[in-house]
CSV table of C-alpha atoms in Angstrom, one decimal:
chain,number,residue,atom,x,y,z
S,30,MET,CA,30.3,-4.0,-38.1
S,31,TYR,CA,31.6,-5.8,-35.1
S,32,LYS,CA,28.9,-8.6,-35.6
S,33,ASN,CA,30.2,-9.2,-39.1
S,34,TRP,CA,33.8,-9.4,-37.8
S,35,LEU,CA,32.7,-11.8,-35.0
S,36,LYS,CA,30.8,-14.0,-37.5
S,37,ALA,CA,33.9,-14.1,-39.8
S,38,SER,CA,36.1,-15.0,-36.9
S,39,ARG,CA,33.7,-17.7,-35.9
S,40,TYR,CA,33.8,-19.3,-39.3
S,41,ILE,CA,37.6,-19.2,-39.3
S,42,SER,CA,37.7,-20.9,-35.9
S,43,ILE,CA,35.3,-23.6,-37.0
S,44,PHE,CA,37.4,-24.2,-40.1
S,45,GLY,CA,40.5,-24.4,-37.9
S,46,TYR,CA,38.8,-26.8,-35.6
S,47,VAL,CA,37.7,-29.1,-38.3
S,48,SER,CA,41.1,-29.0,-39.9
S,49,THR,CA,42.8,-29.7,-36.5
S,50,ILE,CA,40.5,-32.6,-35.7
S,51,PHE,CA,41.0,-34.2,-39.1
S,52,LEU,CA,44.8,-33.8,-39.3
S,53,ASN,CA,45.5,-34.8,-35.7
S,54,THR,CA,43.1,-37.8,-35.9
S,55,LEU,CA,44.9,-38.8,-39.2
S,56,LEU,CA,48.2,-38.4,-37.5
S,57,ILE,CA,47.1,-40.6,-34.5
S,58,VAL,CA,45.8,-43.3,-36.8
S,59,LEU,CA,48.8,-43.4,-39.0
S,60,THR,CA,51.3,-43.2,-36.1
S,61,GLY,CA,49.5,-45.8,-34.0
S,62,TRP,CA,48.5,-48.4,-36.6
S,63,PHE,CA,50.3,-47.9,-39.9
S,64,LEU,CA,53.8,-46.6,-39.1
S,65,LYS,CA,56.3,-49.4,-39.8
S,66,ARG,CA,59.4,-47.7,-38.5
S,67,LYS,CA,60.1,-48.3,-34.8
S,68,LEU,CA,59.9,-45.0,-33.0
S,69,GLY,CA,59.6,-46.3,-29.5
S,70,THR,CA,58.5,-43.7,-27.0
S,71,TYR,CA,58.5,-41.0,-29.6
S,72,LYS,CA,55.4,-42.6,-31.1
S,73,HIS,CA,53.6,-42.2,-27.8
S,74,LEU,CA,54.7,-38.5,-27.6
S,75,ILE,CA,53.3,-37.8,-31.0
S,76,ILE,CA,49.9,-39.3,-30.1
S,77,ILE,CA,49.8,-37.4,-26.8
S,78,PHE,CA,50.7,-34.1,-28.5
S,79,SER,CA,48.0,-34.7,-31.1
S,80,VAL,CA,45.4,-35.4,-28.3
S,81,ILE,CA,46.4,-32.1,-26.6
S,82,GLY,CA,45.9,-30.3,-29.8
S,83,ILE,CA,42.4,-31.7,-30.2
S,84,VAL,CA,41.5,-30.8,-26.7
S,85,PHE,CA,42.8,-27.3,-27.0
S,86,GLU,CA,40.9,-26.7,-30.3
S,87,SER,CA,37.7,-28.2,-28.8
S,88,PHE,CA,37.8,-25.7,-25.9
S,89,GLY,CA,38.3,-22.9,-28.4
S,90,VAL,CA,35.4,-23.7,-30.7
S,91,VAL,CA,33.0,-24.4,-27.9
S,92,PHE,CA,33.8,-21.5,-25.6
S,93,GLN,CA,35.0,-18.9,-28.1
S,94,PRO,CA,37.9,-17.2,-26.3
S,95,MET,CA,38.6,-13.6,-27.4
S,96,VAL,CA,41.1,-10.9,-26.5
S,97,LEU,CA,40.3,-7.2,-26.0
S,98,PHE,CA,43.1,-4.6,-26.1
S,99,ALA,CA,42.8,-1.2,-24.5
S,100,ASN,CA,45.6,1.3,-23.9
S,101,SER,CA,48.1,-0.4,-21.6
S,102,GLY,CA,46.2,-3.6,-21.0
S,103,PHE,CA,44.3,-6.5,-22.4
S,104,MET,CA,41.5,-8.7,-21.4
S,105,GLY,CA,40.9,-12.3,-22.3
S,106,PHE,CA,37.3,-13.4,-22.2
S,107,LEU,CA,34.8,-16.0,-23.4
S,108,ASN,CA,32.3,-14.6,-25.9
S,109,VAL,CA,29.7,-17.3,-25.2
S,110,GLU,CA,26.2,-17.2,-23.7
S,111,THR,CA,25.2,-20.2,-21.7
S,112,GLN,CA,23.1,-21.0,-18.6
S,113,LEU,CA,25.0,-24.2,-18.0
S,114,PHE,CA,27.9,-22.6,-16.2
S,115,SER,CA,28.3,-19.8,-13.7
S,116,ARG,CA,30.5,-16.8,-14.6
S,117,ASN,CA,33.2,-18.1,-12.2
S,118,SER,CA,33.1,-21.5,-13.8
S,119,LEU,CA,33.5,-20.1,-17.2
S,120,THR,CA,36.4,-17.9,-16.0
S,121,ASN,CA,38.0,-21.1,-14.7
S,122,ILE,CA,37.5,-22.7,-18.1
S,123,LEU,CA,39.2,-19.8,-19.8
S,124,ILE,CA,42.2,-20.1,-17.5
S,125,ILE,CA,42.3,-23.9,-18.2
S,126,TYR,CA,42.2,-23.2,-21.9
S,127,ASN,CA,45.3,-21.0,-21.7
S,128,SER,CA,47.0,-23.5,-19.3
S,129,ILE,CA,46.6,-26.2,-22.0
S,130,PHE,CA,48.5,-24.0,-24.4
S,131,TYR,CA,51.4,-23.6,-22.0
S,132,SER,CA,51.4,-27.3,-21.3
S,133,SER,CA,51.5,-28.0,-25.0
S,134,THR,CA,54.5,-25.7,-25.4
S,135,SER,CA,56.4,-27.5,-22.8
S,136,PHE,CA,55.4,-30.9,-24.2
S,137,LEU,CA,56.7,-29.8,-27.6
S,138,ALA,CA,60.0,-28.9,-25.9
S,139,VAL,CA,60.0,-32.5,-24.4
S,140,MET,CA,59.6,-33.9,-28.0
S,141,PHE,CA,62.6,-31.8,-29.2
S,142,ILE,CA,64.7,-33.2,-26.3
S,143,HIS,CA,63.8,-36.7,-27.3
S,144,ARG,CA,64.7,-36.1,-31.0
S,145,TYR,CA,68.0,-34.5,-29.9
S,146,PHE,CA,68.8,-37.6,-27.9
S,147,SER,CA,67.8,-39.9,-30.7
S,148,VAL,CA,70.1,-38.2,-33.2
S,149,VAL,CA,73.0,-36.9,-31.1
S,150,LYS,CA,73.1,-39.0,-27.9
S,151,PRO,CA,71.1,-42.2,-28.3
S,152,ALA,CA,72.5,-43.6,-25.0
S,153,GLN,CA,70.5,-40.9,-23.2
S,154,LEU,CA,67.2,-42.2,-24.5
S,155,PHE,CA,66.8,-44.3,-21.4
S,156,HIS,CA,65.5,-41.1,-19.8
S,157,PHE,CA,62.3,-41.7,-21.9
S,158,GLN,CA,61.9,-45.4,-21.4
S,159,GLN,CA,59.2,-47.2,-19.4
S,160,LYS,CA,57.8,-45.2,-16.5
S,161,ARG,CA,60.2,-42.3,-17.0
S,162,ILE,CA,58.0,-41.0,-19.7
S,163,THR,CA,55.5,-40.2,-16.9
S,164,LEU,CA,57.9,-37.7,-15.5
S,165,TRP,CA,58.1,-35.8,-18.8
S,166,ILE,CA,54.3,-35.7,-19.0
S,167,LEU,CA,54.2,-34.5,-15.4
S,168,TYR,CA,56.7,-31.8,-16.3
S,169,SER,CA,54.3,-30.5,-19.0
S,170,PHE,CA,51.4,-30.7,-16.6
S,171,ILE,CA,53.2,-28.8,-13.9
S,172,THR,CA,54.0,-26.0,-16.5
S,173,GLY,CA,50.3,-25.6,-17.2
S,174,LEU,CA,49.5,-25.8,-13.5
S,175,MET,CA,52.0,-23.0,-12.7
S,176,PHE,CA,50.3,-20.8,-15.4
S,177,TYR,CA,46.9,-21.7,-13.9
S,178,ILE,CA,47.9,-20.7,-10.4
S,179,SER,CA,49.5,-17.5,-11.5
S,180,CYS,CA,46.5,-16.5,-13.6
S,181,ARG,CA,44.1,-17.2,-10.7
S,182,PHE,CA,46.2,-15.2,-8.3
S,183,PHE,CA,47.2,-12.2,-10.5
S,184,CYS,CA,44.6,-11.8,-13.3
S,185,GLU,CA,41.3,-11.5,-11.5
S,186,VAL,CA,39.1,-8.8,-13.0
S,187,ASP,CA,38.9,-6.3,-10.1
S,188,ASN,CA,36.8,-3.1,-9.9
S,189,PHE,CA,39.6,-1.1,-11.5
S,190,ALA,CA,39.8,-3.5,-14.5
S,191,THR,CA,36.1,-3.6,-14.8
S,192,GLU,CA,36.0,0.2,-15.2
S,193,TYR,CA,39.1,0.3,-17.3
S,194,PHE,CA,37.7,-2.1,-20.0
S,195,SER,CA,34.0,-1.4,-19.7
S,196,GLU,CA,33.7,1.3,-22.5
S,197,GLU,CA,35.9,-0.6,-25.0
S,198,MET,CA,34.1,-3.9,-24.3
S,199,LEU,CA,30.7,-2.3,-24.7
S,200,ASN,CA,31.6,-0.5,-27.9
S,201,SER,CA,33.4,-3.5,-29.5
S,202,PHE,CA,31.4,-6.5,-28.3
S,203,GLU,CA,28.2,-5.0,-26.7
S,204,ARG,CA,29.0,-6.8,-23.5
S,205,LEU,CA,29.3,-5.8,-19.9
S,206,VAL,CA,32.6,-6.6,-18.2
S,207,SER,CA,30.8,-7.3,-14.9
S,208,GLU,CA,28.8,-10.1,-16.6
S,209,THR,CA,31.6,-11.5,-18.8
S,210,PRO,CA,33.9,-14.4,-17.8
S,211,ALA,CA,37.3,-12.8,-18.2
S,212,ILE,CA,40.9,-12.3,-17.0
S,213,SER,CA,42.8,-9.1,-17.4
S,214,ILE,CA,46.3,-7.6,-17.4
S,215,ILE,CA,46.9,-3.9,-17.0
S,216,ILE,CA,50.6,-3.0,-17.0
S,217,ARG,CA,50.3,0.6,-15.9
S,218,SER,CA,47.8,3.2,-15.0
S,219,ASP,CA,49.1,6.1,-12.9
S,220,GLY,CA,52.1,3.9,-12.2
S,221,LEU,CA,53.0,0.2,-12.6
S,222,ARG,CA,50.5,-2.5,-11.4
S,223,TRP,CA,52.9,-4.9,-9.8
S,224,LYS,CA,50.7,-7.9,-9.7
S,225,ASP,CA,50.0,-7.7,-13.4
S,226,LEU,CA,53.7,-7.2,-14.1
S,227,THR,CA,54.7,-10.1,-11.9
S,228,PHE,CA,52.3,-12.4,-13.8
S,229,LEU,CA,53.7,-11.3,-17.2
S,230,ILE,CA,57.3,-11.8,-16.1
S,231,SER,CA,56.7,-15.2,-14.5
S,232,THR,CA,54.7,-16.6,-17.4
S,233,SER,CA,57.1,-15.1,-20.0
S,234,LEU,CA,60.0,-16.8,-18.3
S,235,ILE,CA,58.2,-20.2,-18.4
S,236,PHE,CA,57.3,-19.7,-22.1
S,237,HIS,CA,60.8,-18.5,-23.1
S,238,LEU,CA,62.4,-21.4,-21.3
S,239,GLN,CA,60.5,-23.8,-23.5
S,240,ASN,CA,61.4,-21.8,-26.6
S,241,ALA,CA,65.1,-21.8,-25.5
S,242,ILE,CA,65.0,-25.6,-25.2
S,243,ILE,CA,63.4,-26.0,-28.6
S,244,THR,CA,65.9,-23.6,-30.3
S,245,GLN,CA,68.9,-25.2,-28.6
S,246,LYS,CA,67.9,-28.7,-29.7
S,247,MET,CA,67.3,-27.6,-33.3
S,248,ARG,CA,71.0,-26.5,-33.6
């Protein structure tokens, strides 16, 4: 049963990947070469965001990230078999994949700030001119880097997590946790696990900050 579900999810992810590549490539071409309206820096932001989307989807379709939920925790892992990378390298790729998502969220917030200035405060657009756009790109990169560092520090699959998820992983995916590139979060088990809770709080604050910026600029 689980193999049929995995096969269906694989087809869905491939369809999503092809759609993303086509639509984002079309957006890049139309924005870069055929758009007559002068958008200035915003045109570059659109192209960069589209490239981030393509990179994110490419990671997903190649390395097949999955999530396993069990009781008070969840485990993110790569459901891929390859001899090209070590388990530690694949775990690193998984964290980078999630970091790209966080970077894209903050970059989307940057785009909303630009649109807000364009409509409400055009005089403030100088913050996006020339080399200043590099600072906004750096802001998005730092957001992803913060997630990466937090994940490496707090989400390592330790012996407790290996035992905690082993039965569910074996039953659902016929995989051994000890051989699977993964990260894990377990909120509580005979008490709170503070390192896991610290990770959730810190990354949630980063994520909700970006959402707050987007929501505020939409008003």
